[in-house]
CSV table of C-alpha atoms in Angstrom, one decimal:
chain,number,residue,atom,x,y,z
A,845,LYS,CA,16.5,-4.6,6.3
A,846,ALA,CA,15.9,-0.9,6.0
A,847,GLY,CA,12.9,0.5,7.9
A,848,VAL,CA,10.3,2.9,6.8
A,849,THR,CA,11.9,6.1,5.5
A,850,GLN,CA,10.1,9.4,5.6
A,851,THR,CA,11.4,12.6,4.1
A,852,PRO,CA,11.8,15.4,5.0
A,853,ARG,CA,11.9,15.0,8.8
A,854,TYR,CA,11.0,18.6,9.4
A,855,LEU,CA,9.2,21.2,7.3
A,856,ILE,CA,8.0,24.8,7.9
A,857,LYS,CA,5.4,26.1,5.5
A,858,THR,CA,3.2,29.2,5.3
A,859,ARG,CA,-0.6,29.2,5.4
A,860,GLY,CA,-2.1,28.8,2.0
A,861,GLN,CA,0.9,26.9,0.6
A,862,GLN,CA,0.9,23.2,-0.4
A,863,VAL,CA,3.3,20.5,0.8
A,864,THR,CA,4.3,17.0,-0.4
A,865,LEU,CA,5.6,14.4,2.0
A,866,SER,CA,7.3,11.2,0.9
A,867,CYS,CA,7.4,7.7,2.4
A,868,SER,CA,9.4,4.7,1.3
A,869,PRO,CA,8.1,1.4,2.8
A,870,ILE,CA,10.0,-1.6,3.9
A,871,SER,CA,11.1,-3.6,0.9
A,872,GLY,CA,8.3,-6.1,0.0
A,873,HIS,CA,5.6,-4.2,1.8
A,874,ARG,CA,2.8,-3.2,-0.6
A,875,SER,CA,0.5,-1.4,1.9
A,876,VAL,CA,1.3,2.1,3.0
A,877,SER,CA,-0.8,4.1,5.4
A,878,TRP,CA,-0.6,7.7,6.6
A,879,TYR,CA,-1.5,9.1,10.0
A,880,GLN,CA,-1.7,12.5,11.5
A,881,GLN,CA,-0.7,13.0,15.1
A,882,THR,CA,-1.6,16.2,17.0
A,883,PRO,CA,-1.7,16.8,20.8
A,884,GLY,CA,-5.5,17.5,20.6
A,885,GLN,CA,-6.7,14.7,18.3
A,886,GLY,CA,-4.1,12.1,18.9
A,887,LEU,CA,-3.3,9.7,16.1
A,888,GLN,CA,-5.8,9.7,13.2
A,889,PHE,CA,-5.8,7.6,10.1
A,890,LEU,CA,-5.6,9.6,6.8
A,891,PHE,CA,-5.6,6.9,4.1
A,892,GLU,CA,-4.1,3.6,3.0
A,893,TYR,CA,-2.8,2.6,-0.4
A,894,PHE,CA,-2.2,-0.9,-1.6
A,895,SER,CA,-0.8,-1.7,-5.1
A,896,GLU,CA,-1.2,1.9,-6.2
A,897,THR,CA,-4.9,2.0,-5.2
A,898,GLN,CA,-6.5,3.9,-2.3
A,899,ARG,CA,-8.1,1.1,-0.2
A,900,ASN,CA,-9.2,3.0,2.8
A,901,LYS,CA,-9.7,6.7,3.7
A,902,GLY,CA,-10.2,8.6,7.0
A,903,ASN,CA,-12.3,11.6,7.7
A,904,PHE,CA,-10.1,14.4,6.4
A,905,PRO,CA,-11.0,17.1,3.9
A,906,GLY,CA,-10.2,16.8,0.2
A,907,ARG,CA,-7.1,19.1,0.7
A,908,PHE,CA,-5.4,15.9,1.9
A,909,SER,CA,-4.5,13.5,-0.9
A,910,GLY,CA,-2.0,10.8,-1.6
A,911,ARG,CA,-0.8,8.4,-4.1
A,912,GLN,CA,1.4,5.3,-4.4
A,913,PHE,CA,3.8,4.4,-7.1
A,914,SER,CA,4.6,1.1,-8.7
A,915,ASN,CA,7.6,0.6,-6.4
A,916,SER,CA,5.2,1.1,-3.4
A,917,ARG,CA,6.7,4.4,-2.4
A,918,SER,CA,4.0,6.9,-1.4
A,919,GLU,CA,3.5,10.6,-1.3
A,920,MET,CA,1.0,12.6,0.7
A,921,ASN,CA,0.0,16.1,-0.4
A,922,VAL,CA,-1.8,18.8,1.6
A,923,SER,CA,-3.0,21.9,-0.3
A,924,THR,CA,-4.0,25.3,1.0
A,925,LEU,CA,-2.3,24.7,4.3
A,926,GLU,CA,-4.0,25.8,7.5
A,927,LEU,CA,-2.5,26.4,10.9
A,928,GLY,CA,-4.4,23.4,12.2
A,929,ASP,CA,-2.5,21.2,9.8
A,930,SER,CA,0.6,21.5,12.0
A,931,ALA,CA,1.3,18.0,13.1
A,932,LEU,CA,3.6,15.0,13.0
A,933,TYR,CA,2.7,12.9,9.9
A,934,LEU,CA,3.5,9.3,10.2
A,935,CYS,CA,3.8,6.7,7.4
A,936,ALA,CA,3.4,3.0,8.1
A,937,SER,CA,4.1,0.0,5.9
A,938,THR,CA,2.3,-3.2,6.5
A,939,LEU,CA,2.7,-6.9,5.6
A,940,THR,CA,0.1,-9.4,6.9
A,941,GLY,CA,-1.0,-7.5,10.0
A,942,ARG,CA,2.5,-6.3,10.9
A,943,VAL,CA,2.5,-2.5,10.9
A,944,PHE,CA,5.8,-0.6,11.0
A,945,PHE,CA,6.1,3.2,11.3
A,946,GLY,CA,8.6,5.7,10.0
A,947,GLN,CA,10.1,8.5,12.1
A,948,GLY,CA,7.6,10.9,10.8
A,949,THR,CA,7.6,14.3,9.2
A,950,ARG,CA,7.1,17.3,11.6
A,951,LEU,CA,5.1,19.9,9.6
A,952,THR,CA,4.8,23.4,11.1
A,953,VAL,CA,2.4,25.8,9.4
A,954,VAL,CA,3.0,29.5,10.2
B,994,ALA,CA,-16.7,0.8,14.2
B,995,GLN,CA,-13.8,0.0,16.4
B,996,SER,CA,-12.7,2.2,19.3
B,997,VAL,CA,-9.9,2.1,21.8
B,998,THR,CA,-9.9,3.5,25.3
B,999,GLN,CA,-6.7,4.0,27.3
B,1000,LEU,CA,-7.9,4.6,30.8
B,1001,ASP,CA,-4.9,6.5,32.1
B,1002,SER,CA,-3.5,9.5,30.4
B,1003,GLN,CA,-0.5,9.6,32.7
B,1004,VAL,CA,1.1,6.9,34.9
B,1005,PRO,CA,4.1,7.9,37.2
B,1006,VAL,CA,6.0,5.0,38.7
B,1007,PHE,CA,9.3,4.5,40.5
B,1008,GLU,CA,12.2,2.7,38.9
B,1009,GLU,CA,12.1,-1.1,39.4
B,1010,ALA,CA,8.4,-1.0,40.3
B,1011,PRO,CA,5.8,-3.0,38.2
B,1012,VAL,CA,3.5,-1.2,35.8
B,1013,GLU,CA,0.3,-1.9,34.1
B,1014,LEU,CA,-1.1,0.3,31.3
B,1015,ARG,CA,-4.7,-0.4,30.6
B,1016,CYS,CA,-6.4,-0.7,27.2
B,1017,ASN,CA,-10.0,-1.6,26.4
B,1018,TYR,CA,-11.4,-1.9,22.9
B,1019,SER,CA,-14.8,-2.0,21.3
B,1020,SER,CA,-15.5,-4.0,18.2
B,1021,SER,CA,-18.2,-6.4,17.0
B,1022,VAL,CA,-15.8,-8.5,14.9
B,1023,SER,CA,-12.4,-10.0,15.4
B,1024,VAL,CA,-9.5,-7.6,15.7
B,1025,TYR,CA,-5.7,-7.5,15.8
B,1026,LEU,CA,-4.3,-5.7,18.8
B,1027,PHE,CA,-1.1,-3.8,19.1
B,1028,TRP,CA,1.0,-1.8,21.6
B,1029,TYR,CA,3.3,0.9,20.3
B,1030,VAL,CA,5.8,3.1,22.2
B,1031,GLN,CA,6.8,6.6,21.1
B,1032,TYR,CA,9.9,8.4,22.4
B,1033,PRO,CA,10.1,12.2,22.1
B,1034,ASN,CA,10.4,13.4,18.5
B,1035,GLN,CA,10.3,9.8,17.2
B,1036,GLY,CA,7.9,7.6,15.3
B,1037,LEU,CA,6.0,4.6,16.7
B,1038,GLN,CA,7.9,1.5,17.6
B,1039,LEU,CA,6.0,-1.8,17.8
B,1040,LEU,CA,6.2,-3.4,21.3
B,1041,LEU,CA,4.0,-6.4,20.7
B,1042,LYS,CA,1.0,-7.6,18.8
B,1043,TYR,CA,-1.8,-10.1,19.2
B,1044,LEU,CA,-3.0,-11.6,16.0
B,1045,SER,CA,-4.3,-15.0,17.2
B,1046,GLY,CA,-3.2,-18.0,19.3
B,1047,SER,CA,-1.9,-17.6,22.9
B,1048,THR,CA,-3.6,-14.8,24.8
B,1049,LEU,CA,-0.4,-13.9,26.6
B,1050,VAL,CA,1.9,-12.0,24.2
B,1051,LYS,CA,5.5,-11.2,25.0
B,1052,GLY,CA,7.2,-8.2,23.3
B,1053,ILE,CA,10.4,-6.3,23.3
B,1054,ASN,CA,12.1,-4.6,26.3
B,1055,GLY,CA,10.4,-7.0,28.8
B,1056,PHE,CA,6.9,-6.0,28.1
B,1057,GLU,CA,4.0,-8.4,27.8
B,1058,ALA,CA,0.2,-8.1,27.3
B,1059,GLU,CA,-2.8,-10.3,27.8
B,1060,PHE,CA,-5.7,-10.4,25.5
B,1061,ASN,CA,-9.0,-10.9,27.3
B,1062,LYS,CA,-11.8,-11.4,24.9
B,1063,SER,CA,-14.6,-11.4,27.5
B,1064,GLN,CA,-13.4,-8.1,29.0
B,1065,THR,CA,-12.3,-6.7,25.6
B,1066,SER,CA,-9.0,-5.7,27.2
B,1067,PHE,CA,-5.4,-5.8,26.2
B,1068,HIS,CA,-3.5,-4.5,29.1
B,1069,LEU,CA,0.3,-3.9,28.9
B,1070,ARG,CA,2.5,-5.0,31.8
B,1071,LYS,CA,6.2,-4.9,32.8
B,1072,PRO,CA,7.3,-6.4,36.1
B,1073,SER,CA,10.2,-3.9,36.7
B,1074,VAL,CA,10.5,-0.6,34.8
B,1075,HIS,CA,13.6,1.4,34.0
B,1076,ILE,CA,14.2,5.1,33.6
B,1077,SER,CA,14.6,4.4,29.8
B,1078,ASP,CA,10.9,3.2,29.7
B,1079,THR,CA,9.8,6.8,30.1
B,1080,ALA,CA,7.7,7.4,26.9
B,1081,GLU,CA,4.2,7.5,25.6
B,1082,TYR,CA,2.5,4.2,24.9
B,1083,PHE,CA,-0.3,3.7,22.4
B,1084,CYS,CA,-2.8,0.8,22.2
B,1085,ALA,CA,-4.3,0.2,18.7
B,1086,VAL,CA,-6.7,-2.2,17.0
B,1087,SER,CA,-7.2,-3.1,13.4
B,1088,LEU,CA,-9.8,-5.4,11.8
B,1089,SER,CA,-8.7,-9.0,11.3
B,1090,LEU,CA,-8.0,-9.6,7.7
B,1091,THR,CA,-10.4,-12.5,7.8
B,1092,GLN,CA,-13.1,-10.0,8.3
B,1093,GLY,CA,-12.0,-8.2,5.1
B,1094,GLY,CA,-10.3,-5.5,7.0
B,1095,SER,CA,-7.5,-3.4,5.6
B,1096,GLU,CA,-4.5,-2.1,7.4
B,1097,LYS,CA,-6.2,0.8,9.2
B,1098,LEU,CA,-5.2,1.2,12.8
B,1099,VAL,CA,-7.5,2.9,15.4
B,1100,PHE,CA,-5.4,4.3,18.2
B,1101,GLY,CA,-6.2,5.1,21.8
B,1102,LYS,CA,-5.2,8.6,23.1
B,1103,GLY,CA,-2.0,7.3,24.6
B,1104,THR,CA,-0.6,6.9,28.1
B,1105,LYS,CA,2.5,8.8,29.2
B,1106,LEU,CA,4.6,6.6,31.4
B,1107,THR,CA,7.1,8.5,33.6
B,1108,VAL,CA,9.6,6.4,35.5
B,1109,ASN,CA,11.2,8.3,38.4
B,1110,PRO,CA,14.4,7.4,40.2
């Protein structure tokens, strides 16, 4: 069974630009969550989608948004990038309490 | 709200020695508990989880953890570590689905385990 797939693995963007990250969950998993990992703040929950609906949201500004498609694939968008948005963004897919993570997308904002 | 405290940010040990990574959580309702491992430039790999049942949970790579409800702890142990266990370990909690929780995980700050020869 394929795991959680995140694309791209690495990304370099300039301040003020926007970026879209993609996540394909494990087949059959309908819940997809996003996390931001930074050295200073650790792992922080961004949002969770279930059946195309945002079910839970963390404490991030509105520049961070997401969506989920009917095939459970999810995208995360960050607009007006800031230097502090540089981080590893992790996607997780979940089925009945079992949470599996992808390899992450390393975003660097310069 | 739930919170997780990993008491040690760094733990150095020698190869073949036992190790315990400590995790305490705070929650007023039932939770699920997890330990994840992260190798450099990688995502998180699930080591083990406690959902219900036996309080001693066995995971992959010889790790085990014990859920202690009265002490609100979920410490991770391995009787004999290898060089390849060098990584960062994260403890996490999520609300039990019976409490209406979703799949949000709250993580501790992580413990860097370094196994020296």
